[in-house]
XYZ file of C-alpha atoms in Angstrom:
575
model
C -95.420 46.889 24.376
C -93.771 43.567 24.501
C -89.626 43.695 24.258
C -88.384 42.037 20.684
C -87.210 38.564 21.944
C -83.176 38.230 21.625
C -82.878 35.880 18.570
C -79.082 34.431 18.761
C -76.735 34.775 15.903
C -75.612 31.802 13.181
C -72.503 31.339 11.512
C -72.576 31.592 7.835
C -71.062 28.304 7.832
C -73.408 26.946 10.253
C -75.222 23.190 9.308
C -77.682 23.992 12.604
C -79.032 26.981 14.058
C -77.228 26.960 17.467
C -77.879 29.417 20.852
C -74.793 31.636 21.287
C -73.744 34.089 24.059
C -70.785 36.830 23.598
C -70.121 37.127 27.280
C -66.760 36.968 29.022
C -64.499 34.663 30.217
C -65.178 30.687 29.866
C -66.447 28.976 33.203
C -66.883 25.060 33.254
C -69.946 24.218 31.931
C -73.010 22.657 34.496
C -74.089 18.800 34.207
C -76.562 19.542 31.783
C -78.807 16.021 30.494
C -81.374 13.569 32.490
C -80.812 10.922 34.729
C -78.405 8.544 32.466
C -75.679 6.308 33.785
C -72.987 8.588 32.229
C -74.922 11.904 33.889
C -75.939 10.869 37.365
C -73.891 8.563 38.149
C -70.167 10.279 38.382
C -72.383 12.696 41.286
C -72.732 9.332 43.443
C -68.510 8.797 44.038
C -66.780 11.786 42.445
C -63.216 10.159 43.111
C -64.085 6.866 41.580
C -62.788 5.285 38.281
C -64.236 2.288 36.081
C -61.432 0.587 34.420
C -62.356 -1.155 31.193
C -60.032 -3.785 28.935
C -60.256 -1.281 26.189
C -62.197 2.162 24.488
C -62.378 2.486 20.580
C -60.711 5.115 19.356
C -62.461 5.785 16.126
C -60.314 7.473 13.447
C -61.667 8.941 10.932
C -62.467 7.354 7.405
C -59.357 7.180 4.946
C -61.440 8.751 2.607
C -62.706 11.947 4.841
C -60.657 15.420 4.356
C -59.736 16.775 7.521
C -58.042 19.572 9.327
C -56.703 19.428 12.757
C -56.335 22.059 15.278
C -53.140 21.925 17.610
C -54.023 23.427 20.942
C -52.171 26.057 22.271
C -54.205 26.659 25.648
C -56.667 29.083 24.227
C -60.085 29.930 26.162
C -61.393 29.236 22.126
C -59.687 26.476 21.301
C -62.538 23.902 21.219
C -64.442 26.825 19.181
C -61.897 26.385 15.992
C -62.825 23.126 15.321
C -67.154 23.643 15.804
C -66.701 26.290 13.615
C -64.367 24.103 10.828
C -66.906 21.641 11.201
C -69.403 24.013 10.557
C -68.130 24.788 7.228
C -68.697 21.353 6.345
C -65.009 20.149 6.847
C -63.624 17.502 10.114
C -61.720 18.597 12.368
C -60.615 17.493 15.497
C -58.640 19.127 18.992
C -55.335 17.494 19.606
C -52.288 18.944 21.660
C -49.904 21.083 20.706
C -47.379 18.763 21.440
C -48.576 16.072 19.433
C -46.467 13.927 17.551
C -45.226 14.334 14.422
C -45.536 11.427 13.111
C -49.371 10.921 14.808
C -50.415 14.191 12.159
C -48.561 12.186 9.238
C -50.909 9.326 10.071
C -54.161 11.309 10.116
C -53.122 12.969 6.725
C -54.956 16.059 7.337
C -55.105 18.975 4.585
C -53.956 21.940 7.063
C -53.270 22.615 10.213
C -54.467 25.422 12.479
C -52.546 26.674 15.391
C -54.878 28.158 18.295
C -54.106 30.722 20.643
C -52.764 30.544 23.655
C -52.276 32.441 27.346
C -48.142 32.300 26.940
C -46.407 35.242 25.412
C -43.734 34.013 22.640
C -40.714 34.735 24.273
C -41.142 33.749 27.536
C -39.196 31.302 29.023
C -41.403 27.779 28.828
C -43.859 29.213 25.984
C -45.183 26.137 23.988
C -42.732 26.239 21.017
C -42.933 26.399 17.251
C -41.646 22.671 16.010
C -39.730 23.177 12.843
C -41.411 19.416 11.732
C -44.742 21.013 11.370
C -43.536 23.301 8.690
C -41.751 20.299 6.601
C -45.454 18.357 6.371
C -45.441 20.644 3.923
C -49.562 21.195 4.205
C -51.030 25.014 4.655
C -50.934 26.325 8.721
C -53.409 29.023 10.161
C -51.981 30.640 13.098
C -54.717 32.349 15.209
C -53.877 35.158 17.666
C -50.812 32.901 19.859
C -50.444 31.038 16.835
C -49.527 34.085 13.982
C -47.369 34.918 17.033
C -45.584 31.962 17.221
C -45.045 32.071 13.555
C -44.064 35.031 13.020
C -41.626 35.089 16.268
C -39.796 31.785 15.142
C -39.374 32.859 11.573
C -37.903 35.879 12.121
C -40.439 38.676 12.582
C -41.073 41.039 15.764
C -43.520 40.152 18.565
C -43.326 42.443 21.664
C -45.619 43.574 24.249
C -48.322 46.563 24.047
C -48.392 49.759 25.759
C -52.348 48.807 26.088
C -53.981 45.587 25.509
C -56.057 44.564 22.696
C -59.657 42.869 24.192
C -62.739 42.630 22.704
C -64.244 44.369 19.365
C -61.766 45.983 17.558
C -61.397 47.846 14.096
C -59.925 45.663 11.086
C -58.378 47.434 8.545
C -56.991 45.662 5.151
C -54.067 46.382 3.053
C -55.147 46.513 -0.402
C -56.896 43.617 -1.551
C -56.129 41.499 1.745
C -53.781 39.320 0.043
C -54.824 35.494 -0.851
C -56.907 34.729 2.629
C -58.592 38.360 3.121
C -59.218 38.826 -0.413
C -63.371 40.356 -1.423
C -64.170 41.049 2.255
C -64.623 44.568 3.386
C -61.823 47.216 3.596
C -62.939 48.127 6.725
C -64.570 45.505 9.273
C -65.519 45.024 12.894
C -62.700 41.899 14.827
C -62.226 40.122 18.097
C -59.233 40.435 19.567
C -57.537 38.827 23.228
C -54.290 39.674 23.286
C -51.411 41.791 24.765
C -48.344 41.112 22.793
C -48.813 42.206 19.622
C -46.704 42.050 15.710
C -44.816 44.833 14.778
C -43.235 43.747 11.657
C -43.987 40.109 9.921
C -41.185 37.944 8.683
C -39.236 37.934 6.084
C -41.320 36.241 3.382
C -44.318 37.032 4.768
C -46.863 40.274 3.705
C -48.741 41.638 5.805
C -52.689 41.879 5.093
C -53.804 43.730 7.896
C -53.869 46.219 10.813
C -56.150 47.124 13.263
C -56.639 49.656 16.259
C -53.793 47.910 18.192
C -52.224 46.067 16.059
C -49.920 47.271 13.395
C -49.865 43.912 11.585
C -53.294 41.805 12.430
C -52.825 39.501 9.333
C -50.039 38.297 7.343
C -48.929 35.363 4.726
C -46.435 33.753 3.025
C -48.364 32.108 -0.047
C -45.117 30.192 -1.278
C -44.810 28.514 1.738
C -48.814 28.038 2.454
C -48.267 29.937 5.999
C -51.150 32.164 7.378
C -51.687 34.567 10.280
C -54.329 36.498 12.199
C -54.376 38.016 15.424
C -58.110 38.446 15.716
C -60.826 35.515 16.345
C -62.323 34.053 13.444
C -63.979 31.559 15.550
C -66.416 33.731 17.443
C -69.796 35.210 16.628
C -68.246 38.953 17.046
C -66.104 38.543 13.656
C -68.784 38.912 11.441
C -66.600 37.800 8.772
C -64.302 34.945 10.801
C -66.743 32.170 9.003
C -65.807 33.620 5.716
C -61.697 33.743 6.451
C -61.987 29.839 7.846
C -63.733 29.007 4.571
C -61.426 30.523 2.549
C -58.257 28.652 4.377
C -60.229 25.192 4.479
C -61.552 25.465 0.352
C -59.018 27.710 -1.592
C -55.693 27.057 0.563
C -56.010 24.062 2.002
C -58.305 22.839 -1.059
C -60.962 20.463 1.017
C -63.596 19.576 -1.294
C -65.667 17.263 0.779
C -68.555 18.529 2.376
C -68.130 16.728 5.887
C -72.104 16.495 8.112
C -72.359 14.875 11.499
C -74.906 12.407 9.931
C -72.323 11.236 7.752
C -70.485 9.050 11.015
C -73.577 6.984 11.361
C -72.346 4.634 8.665
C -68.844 4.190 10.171
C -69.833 4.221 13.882
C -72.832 1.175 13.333
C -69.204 -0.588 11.246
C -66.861 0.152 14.181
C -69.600 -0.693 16.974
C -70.193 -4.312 15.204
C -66.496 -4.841 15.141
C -66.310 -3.913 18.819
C -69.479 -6.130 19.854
C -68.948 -9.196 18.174
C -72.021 -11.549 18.949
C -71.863 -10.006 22.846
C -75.172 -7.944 24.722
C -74.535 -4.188 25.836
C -76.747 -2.371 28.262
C -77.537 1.422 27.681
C -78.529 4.064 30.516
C -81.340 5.520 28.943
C -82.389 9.132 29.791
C -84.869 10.617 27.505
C -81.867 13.002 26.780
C -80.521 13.466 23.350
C -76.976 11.931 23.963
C -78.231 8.614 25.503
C -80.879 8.369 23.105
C -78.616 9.243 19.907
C -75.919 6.408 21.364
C -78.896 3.949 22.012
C -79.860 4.360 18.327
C -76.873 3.381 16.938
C -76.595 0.643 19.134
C -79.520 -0.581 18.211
C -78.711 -0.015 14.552
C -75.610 -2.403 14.834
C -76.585 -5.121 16.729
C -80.587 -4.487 17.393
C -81.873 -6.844 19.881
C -78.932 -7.216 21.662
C -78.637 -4.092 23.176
C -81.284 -3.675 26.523
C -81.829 -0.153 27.410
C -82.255 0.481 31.485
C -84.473 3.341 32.137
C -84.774 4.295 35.498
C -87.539 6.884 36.523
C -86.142 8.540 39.861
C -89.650 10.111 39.624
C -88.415 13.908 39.426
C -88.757 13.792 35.720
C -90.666 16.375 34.015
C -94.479 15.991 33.723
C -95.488 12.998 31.478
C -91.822 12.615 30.543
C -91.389 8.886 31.820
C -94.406 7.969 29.673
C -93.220 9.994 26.532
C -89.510 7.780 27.009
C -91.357 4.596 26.991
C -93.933 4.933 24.490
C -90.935 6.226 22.321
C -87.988 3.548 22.834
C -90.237 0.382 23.300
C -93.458 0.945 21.429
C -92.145 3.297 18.215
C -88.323 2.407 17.948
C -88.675 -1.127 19.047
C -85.668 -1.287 21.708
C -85.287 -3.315 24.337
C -86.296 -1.106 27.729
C -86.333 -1.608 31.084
C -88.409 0.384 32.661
C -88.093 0.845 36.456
C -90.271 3.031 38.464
C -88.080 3.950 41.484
C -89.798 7.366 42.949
C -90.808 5.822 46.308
C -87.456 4.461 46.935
C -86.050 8.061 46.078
C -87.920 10.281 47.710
C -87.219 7.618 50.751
C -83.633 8.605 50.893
C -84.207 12.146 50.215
C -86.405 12.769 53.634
C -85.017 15.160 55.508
C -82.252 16.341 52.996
C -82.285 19.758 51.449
C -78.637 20.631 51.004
C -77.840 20.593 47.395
C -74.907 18.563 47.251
C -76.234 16.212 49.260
C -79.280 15.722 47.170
C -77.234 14.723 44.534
C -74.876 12.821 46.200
C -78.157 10.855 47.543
C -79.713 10.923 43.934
C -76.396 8.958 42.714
C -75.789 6.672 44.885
C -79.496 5.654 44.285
C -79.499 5.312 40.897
C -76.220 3.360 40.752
C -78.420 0.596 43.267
C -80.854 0.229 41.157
C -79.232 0.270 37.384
C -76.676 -2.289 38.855
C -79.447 -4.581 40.024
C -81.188 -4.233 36.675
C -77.586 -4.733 34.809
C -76.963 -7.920 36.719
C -80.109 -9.665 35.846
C -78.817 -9.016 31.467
C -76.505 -12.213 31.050
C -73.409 -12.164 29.206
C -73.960 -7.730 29.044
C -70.339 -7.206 28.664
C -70.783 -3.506 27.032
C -71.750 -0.346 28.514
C -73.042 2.317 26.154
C -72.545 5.511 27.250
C -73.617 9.333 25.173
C -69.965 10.834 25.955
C -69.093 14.149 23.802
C -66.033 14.957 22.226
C -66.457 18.126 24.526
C -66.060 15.532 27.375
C -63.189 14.058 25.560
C -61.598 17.510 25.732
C -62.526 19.048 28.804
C -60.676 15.454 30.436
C -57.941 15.882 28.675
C -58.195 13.268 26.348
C -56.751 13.776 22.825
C -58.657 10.947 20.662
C -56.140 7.885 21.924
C -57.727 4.723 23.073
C -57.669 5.131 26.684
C -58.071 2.298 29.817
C -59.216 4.392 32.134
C -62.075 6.411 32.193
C -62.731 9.400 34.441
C -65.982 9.857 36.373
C -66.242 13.364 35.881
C -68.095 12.462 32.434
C -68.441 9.036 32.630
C -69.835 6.047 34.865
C -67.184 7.248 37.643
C -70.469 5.875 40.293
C -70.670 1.856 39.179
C -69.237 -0.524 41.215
C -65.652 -1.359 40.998
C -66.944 -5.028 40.095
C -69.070 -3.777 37.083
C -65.651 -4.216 35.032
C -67.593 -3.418 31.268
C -66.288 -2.221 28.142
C -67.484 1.071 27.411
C -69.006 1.890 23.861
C -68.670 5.938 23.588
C -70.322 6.207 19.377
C -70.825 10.029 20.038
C -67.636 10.874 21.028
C -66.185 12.920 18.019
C -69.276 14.902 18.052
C -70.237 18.215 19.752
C -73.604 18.384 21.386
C -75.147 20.258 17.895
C -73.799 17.430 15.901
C -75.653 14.922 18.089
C -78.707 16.167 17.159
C -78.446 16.207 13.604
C -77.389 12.594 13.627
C -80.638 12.072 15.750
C -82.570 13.585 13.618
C -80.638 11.751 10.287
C -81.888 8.570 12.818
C -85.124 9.736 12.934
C -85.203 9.996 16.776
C -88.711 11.531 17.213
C -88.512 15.673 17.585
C -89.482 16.183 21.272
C -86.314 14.179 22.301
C -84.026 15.601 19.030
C -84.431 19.521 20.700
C -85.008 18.423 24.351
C -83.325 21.074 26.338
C -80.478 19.975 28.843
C -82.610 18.759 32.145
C -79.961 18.053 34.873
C -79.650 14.049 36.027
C -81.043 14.675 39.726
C -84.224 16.327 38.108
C -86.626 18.487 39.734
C -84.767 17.316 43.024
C -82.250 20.500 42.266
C -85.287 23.062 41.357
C -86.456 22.596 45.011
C -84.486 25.021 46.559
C -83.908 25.743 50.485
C -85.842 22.762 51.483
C -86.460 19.015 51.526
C -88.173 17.386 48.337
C -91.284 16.403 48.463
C -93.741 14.746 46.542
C -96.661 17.924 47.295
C -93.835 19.922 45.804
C -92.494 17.831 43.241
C -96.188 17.880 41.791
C -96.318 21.800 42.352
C -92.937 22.059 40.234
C -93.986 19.500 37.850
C -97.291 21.327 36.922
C -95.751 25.078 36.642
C -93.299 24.099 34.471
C -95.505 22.124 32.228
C -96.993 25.436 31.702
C -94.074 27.310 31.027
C -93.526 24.827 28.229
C -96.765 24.694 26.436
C -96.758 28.282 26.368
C -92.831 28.743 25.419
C -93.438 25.917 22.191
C -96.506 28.023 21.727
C -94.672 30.862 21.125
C -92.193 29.065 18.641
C -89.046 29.789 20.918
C -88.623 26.605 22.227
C -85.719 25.663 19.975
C -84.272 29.446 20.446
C -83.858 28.885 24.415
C -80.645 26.475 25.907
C -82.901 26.063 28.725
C -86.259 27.406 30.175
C -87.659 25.671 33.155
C -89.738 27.028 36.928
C -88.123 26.682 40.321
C -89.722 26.361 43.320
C -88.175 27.936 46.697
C -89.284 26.722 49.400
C -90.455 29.868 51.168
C -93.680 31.522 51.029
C -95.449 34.653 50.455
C -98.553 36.438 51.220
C -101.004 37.373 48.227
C -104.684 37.901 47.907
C -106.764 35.061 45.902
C -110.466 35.369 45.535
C -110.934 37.653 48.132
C -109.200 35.739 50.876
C -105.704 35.861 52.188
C -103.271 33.312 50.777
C -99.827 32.094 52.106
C -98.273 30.022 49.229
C -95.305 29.390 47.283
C -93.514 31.589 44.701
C -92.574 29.970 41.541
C -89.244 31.743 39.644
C -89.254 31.141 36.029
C -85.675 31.012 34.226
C -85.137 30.665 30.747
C -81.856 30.819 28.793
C -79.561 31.531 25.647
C -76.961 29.964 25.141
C -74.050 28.171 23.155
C -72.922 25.062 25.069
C -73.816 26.397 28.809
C -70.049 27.841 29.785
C -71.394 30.887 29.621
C -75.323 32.244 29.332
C -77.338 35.199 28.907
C -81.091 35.212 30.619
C -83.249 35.514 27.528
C -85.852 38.201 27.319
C -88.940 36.727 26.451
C -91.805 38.725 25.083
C -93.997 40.463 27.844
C -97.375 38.690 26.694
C -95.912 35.066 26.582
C -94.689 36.064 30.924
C -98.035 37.046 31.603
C -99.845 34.671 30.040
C -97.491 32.031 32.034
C -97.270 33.971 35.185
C -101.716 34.004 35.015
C -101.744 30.452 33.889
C -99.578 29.317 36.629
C -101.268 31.063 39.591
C -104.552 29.902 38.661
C -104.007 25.950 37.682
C -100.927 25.133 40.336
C -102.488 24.636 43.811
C -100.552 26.459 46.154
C -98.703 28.969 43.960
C -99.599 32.762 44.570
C -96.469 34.703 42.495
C -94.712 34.428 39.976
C -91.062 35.822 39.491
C -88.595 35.705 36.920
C -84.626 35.452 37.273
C -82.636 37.970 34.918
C -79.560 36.775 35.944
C -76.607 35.825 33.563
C -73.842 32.881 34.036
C -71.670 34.288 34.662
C -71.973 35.523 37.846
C -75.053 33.101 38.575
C -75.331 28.992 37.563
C -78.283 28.110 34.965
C -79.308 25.926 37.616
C -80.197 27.209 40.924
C -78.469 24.342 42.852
């Protein structure tokens, strides 16, 4: 009998269905997209920088209602604000040292306080500015936050006998006060912490207690100030979608209902205004952050945008031919197509150490778009599909910055290839990106595309040199694997399934005869946004029917494994 496949969990609040994983600690997500400027490139000359005039910061609209999170140095930080955004209301990351009068600008309707690593009353713990309490606008402290609240306004915050991590028993007080009020009496809670609040401060009642923590929840409704010590952000409060939505519509009184498609209208405006009359050159991929920038590109200034696609040729199978059929002959955008496999697999003879592959793969790619790039006159713009993740993770905090890291940018071009970069995607999440592609009408197979990594197949040939026999091997396995995972409707349920190909072999019997061929490993996925990921546990029939289908059409192939290994400890990818 078949195991039940793993179906992931969705916020009540949620405007997608999204891939979600409850494992432990955070780890820095993998290059996960295809071979785009902004993906391979930075792999080519990690310590390199690009250096452009200027980068739009795009504000929000007047008009939208937002809430901002002020980070405290939580592991969940960037989690707040998918999951206020998933309850149909902007919000956006900033510092926790922001300044004052930078939050008076943006106007926002509350403000949410993350948690945080420091313990209150240690010397050098991030501090509770008296300023943010005169705005005058409703605050949710989470975990550090009610801490900090409740420590600088006169309550009692000390450390545990025992810590307080992971599920945990929430018990109300009554009727749970304003924020807690109609949800269960008794109800399952994340908690991450150590210190913990004994008594809340004057002013304040408390709403809430749970296994460790004599006050879990607390409020002062006259002054619109709100506290929990457990995780409303993450899947394992089954109720944390519920609190948020309560804060964000009856305290802090949004009314908007805020979508990612709603930015196209303002991004095609603010691109325009950028552009002027000028030509802008996009690193096309196939992937759905390249393609979702190219599309508004094209929206605002159509023609003038030229799209360089370059085909390393470790693409998937028939993927080159599904990009151009797509962007030139159905959209109608201006793409250069370059077929560079020859010149690829050149400079990968011999190599078959996985950093250098890469390394290689870059410094390729960055030949070949910058030849194509200096042929487009007056190209003065370089589009590029970065993520307000990337924005985050590089320490940016939504201000027009100069320089631009290569970590998630074009760190790779030539110092001479001085551009302006054009980033319309980056106040969106990866899930946001895709309903905007979809609101674009970017055809489906490229809307769900799962994350394939810029240096292709390349990295799926492990422990030996790439070749083209085994490129085509690869190529045809996995092809498999996906007509039989779409098949089997999961497609959209997996962050990633794909086959890799060690280069080792094994013996096995085929018709009769000895063989001495490859094993192919097949890998597939769950996941959130690839920090962490579980291996998903696909149904029995759909493994053998791959596992059969692969041994008998892939020349060369005699076995068929499959990795049940989580990240972490192990990488999605295998190099």
């Amino acid at each position: 009998m078949a195991p039940p496949f793993r179906l992931p969990t969705s916020s009540p609040c949620s405007t997608l269905a999204r891939r979600r994983t409850g494992a432990a600690t955070p780890v820095p997500p993998e290059p996960a997209a295809a071979a785009s400027v902004d993906e391979v490139a930075a792999e080519a000359a990690p310590g390199l920088e690009v250096v452009s005039d200027q980068t739009v910061d795009v504000e929000p609209a007047e008009s939208r209602e937002e809430v901002l999170v002020l980070d405290f140095g939580g592991q969940y930080s960037q989690l707040i604000a998918r999951r206020i955004r998933e309850c149909g209301v902007f919000s956006e990351l900033l510092p926790h040292d922001v300044s004052i009068e930078r939050i008076r600008e943006r106007n926002p309707r509350g403000l949410v306080l993350s948690g945080g690593p420091a313990s209150v009353y240690a010397d050098g713990a991030p501090p509770l500015r008296t300023e943010l309490l005169a705005l005058e606008i409703p605050v949710l402290g989470i975990c550090y936050g009610m801490q900090l609240m409740v420590h600088d306004l006169g309550g009692k915050v000390e450390q545990a006998p025992a810590g307080e991590f992971g599920r945990s028993q929430l018990t109300l007080q009554e009727e749970g006060g304003v924020l807690l009020s109609g949800l269960p009496a008794e109800q399952q809670c994340w908690m991450s912490h150590r210190d913990t609040v004994y008594e809340a401060p004057p002013g304040f009642e408390p709403l809430a207690s749970s296994t460790e923590s004599p006050v879990a929840a607390c409020e002062d409704t006259e002054r619109g100030l709100y506290g929990i010590q457990f995780h409303p952000e993450v899947v394992h409060t089954p109720y944390g979608s519920q609190v948020l939505d309560r804060f964000l519509r009856d305290i802090a009184g949004c009314r908007d209902k805020w979508s990612p498609a709603s930015v196209i209208d303002e991004q095609v405006e603010a691109i325009r205004e950028q552009v002027g009359d000028a030509r802008a050159i996009c690193g096309l991929s196939g992937g759905v952050d390249s393609a979702t920038a190219a599309l508004l590109v094209h929206k605002a200034i159509g023609d003038r945008l030229t799209c360089v696609f370059v085909d390393h040729g470790m693409m998937r199978k028939n993927e080159a031919e599904q990009v151009v059929e797509a962007f030139r002959d159905r959209i109608g955008v201006n793409l250069i197509h370059v077929d560079a496999g020859d010149q690829f697999l050149a400079a990968l003879e011999g190599v078959d150490d996985p950093e250098t592959k890469r390394k290689v793969i870059g410094r390729e790619f960055i030949r070949v778009f910058d030849d194509e790039a200096s042929k487009i006159d007056d190209a003065r713009f370089l589009v590029q599909g970065t993520l307000y993740s990337d924005v985050i993770e590089s320490g940016g905090d939504g201000r027009s910055a100069a320089t631009i890291k290569s970590h998630h940018n074009v760190g790779g071009l030539p110092d001479d290839m001085a551009m302006e970069l054009v980033e319309p995607l980056r106040t969106l999440f990866k899930d946001e990106v895709r309903a905007v592609a979809a609101e674009l009408e970017l055809p489906e197979r490229f809307v769900w595309r799962q994350p394939f990594p810029g240096p292709g197949l390349a990295i799926r040939v492990v422990g030996g040199e790439v070749t083209r026999e085994r490129l085509d091997i690869l190529r045809d396995a996995d092809a498999i694997l996906q007509e039989e995972v779409r098949a089997a409707g999961l497609y959209r349920e997996l962050w990633q399934s794909f086959c890799v190909l060690p280069v080792v072999r094994s013996v096995g019997v085929q018709g009769d005869e000895r063989s001495y061929a490859y094993p192919v490993v097949i890998r597939a996925v769950t996941s959130d946004d690839a920090m962490t990921a579980d291996w998903a546990r696909l149904p029995y029939d759909l493994l053998e029917r791959a596992s059969n289908r692969i041994i008998n059409e892939c020349q060369g192939v005699n076995r068929v494994t499959l990795d049940i290994t989580s990240k972490p400890p192990g990488t999605i990818e295998w190099e």
